[in-house]
Amino acid sequence: MIEAEKAGSTTMTVTRMCRLLGVDRRRFYEWRARQSAGPSARQQRDADLTVQIAAFHAASDGTYGAPRIRACQDFCVSGLVSV
């Protein structure tokens, strides 16, 4: 919202918008820097895991749900089972 207001023709400054929204200006700039940096390592791992879970679910013809997929992942990580 602040970026949209900043891009448009408005008389509000980032400082004023932050004050009205109850956001610390420094935190806004930190957030903006994180957003422009791209996905974090955690977000990338989560996206990769989502792809793996979807593939495993499809490979089981949709019969394996979250508990079985999680259990299989634990065994695969420990090396007891290979998929």
Tab-separated table of C-alpha atoms in Angstrom:
chain	number	residue	atom	x	y	z
A	1	MET	CA	0.000	0.000	0.000
A	2	ILE	CA	2.773	2.417	0.868
A	3	GLU	CA	4.572	1.658	-2.401
A	4	ALA	CA	1.357	2.215	-4.375
A	5	GLU	CA	0.786	5.536	-2.665
A	6	LYS	CA	4.408	6.497	-3.178
A	7	ALA	CA	4.204	5.691	-6.906
A	8	GLY	CA	1.012	7.689	-7.394
A	9	SER	CA	0.498	11.392	-7.230
A	10	THR	CA	-0.164	11.795	-3.540
A	11	THR	CA	0.943	14.266	-0.962
A	12	MET	CA	1.544	11.587	1.665
A	13	THR	CA	5.120	10.696	2.454
A	14	VAL	CA	6.424	7.306	3.500
A	15	THR	CA	6.941	8.707	6.980
A	16	ARG	CA	3.329	9.825	7.260
A	17	MET	CA	1.942	6.592	5.818
A	18	CYS	CA	3.991	4.551	8.281
A	19	ARG	CA	2.794	6.682	11.161
A	20	LEU	CA	-0.860	6.346	10.088
A	21	LEU	CA	-0.539	2.583	9.690
A	22	GLY	CA	1.384	2.147	12.940
A	23	VAL	CA	4.474	0.772	11.190
A	24	ASP	CA	8.009	1.721	12.102
A	25	ARG	CA	9.602	3.382	9.074
A	26	ARG	CA	12.815	1.423	9.501
A	27	ARG	CA	10.843	-1.858	9.501
A	28	PHE	CA	9.089	-0.790	6.294
A	29	TYR	CA	12.410	-0.245	4.544
A	30	GLU	CA	13.751	-3.570	5.893
A	31	TRP	CA	10.638	-5.339	4.589
A	32	ARG	CA	10.982	-3.667	1.200
A	33	ALA	CA	14.621	-4.762	0.954
A	34	ARG	CA	13.656	-8.359	1.787
A	35	GLN	CA	10.914	-8.316	-0.831
A	36	SER	CA	13.241	-7.082	-3.562
A	37	ALA	CA	15.901	-9.664	-2.619
A	38	GLY	CA	13.666	-12.527	-3.751
A	39	PRO	CA	12.634	-15.660	-1.888
A	40	SER	CA	14.548	-16.559	1.246
A	41	ALA	CA	16.266	-19.914	1.693
A	42	ARG	CA	13.328	-21.067	3.834
A	43	GLN	CA	10.785	-20.042	1.207
A	44	GLN	CA	12.798	-21.828	-1.483
A	45	ARG	CA	13.022	-25.025	0.620
A	46	ASP	CA	9.276	-24.867	1.268
A	47	ALA	CA	8.582	-24.508	-2.457
A	48	ASP	CA	10.855	-27.462	-3.254
A	49	LEU	CA	9.182	-29.554	-0.555
A	50	THR	CA	5.743	-28.676	-1.916
A	51	VAL	CA	6.782	-29.953	-5.344
A	52	GLN	CA	8.116	-33.182	-3.819
A	53	ILE	CA	4.941	-33.730	-1.789
A	54	ALA	CA	2.738	-33.145	-4.834
A	55	ALA	CA	4.822	-35.610	-6.868
A	56	PHE	CA	4.664	-38.227	-4.107
A	57	HIS	CA	0.901	-37.754	-3.770
A	58	ALA	CA	0.460	-38.142	-7.535
A	59	ALA	CA	2.707	-41.225	-7.601
A	60	SER	CA	0.487	-42.870	-4.972
A	61	ASP	CA	-2.566	-42.242	-7.188
A	62	GLY	CA	-3.813	-39.773	-4.616
A	63	THR	CA	-4.145	-42.372	-1.866
A	64	TYR	CA	-1.335	-41.131	0.368
A	65	GLY	CA	-2.244	-38.190	2.553
A	66	ALA	CA	-0.151	-35.945	4.776
A	67	PRO	CA	0.582	-38.500	7.560
A	68	ARG	CA	1.840	-41.177	5.163
A	69	ILE	CA	3.811	-38.730	3.054
A	70	ARG	CA	5.445	-37.299	6.172
A	71	ALA	CA	6.281	-40.783	7.494
A	72	CYS	CA	7.786	-41.787	4.168
A	73	GLN	CA	9.856	-38.603	4.054
A	74	ASP	CA	11.238	-39.376	7.506
A	75	PHE	CA	12.247	-42.868	6.389
A	76	CYS	CA	13.726	-41.577	3.124
A	77	VAL	CA	15.839	-39.022	4.978
A	78	SER	CA	17.102	-41.675	7.389
A	79	GLY	CA	17.983	-43.928	4.445
A	80	LEU	CA	15.697	-46.786	5.496
A	81	VAL	CA	13.539	-46.525	2.370
A	82	SER	CA	14.232	-45.179	-1.106
A	83	VAL	CA	11.513	-43.766	-3.285
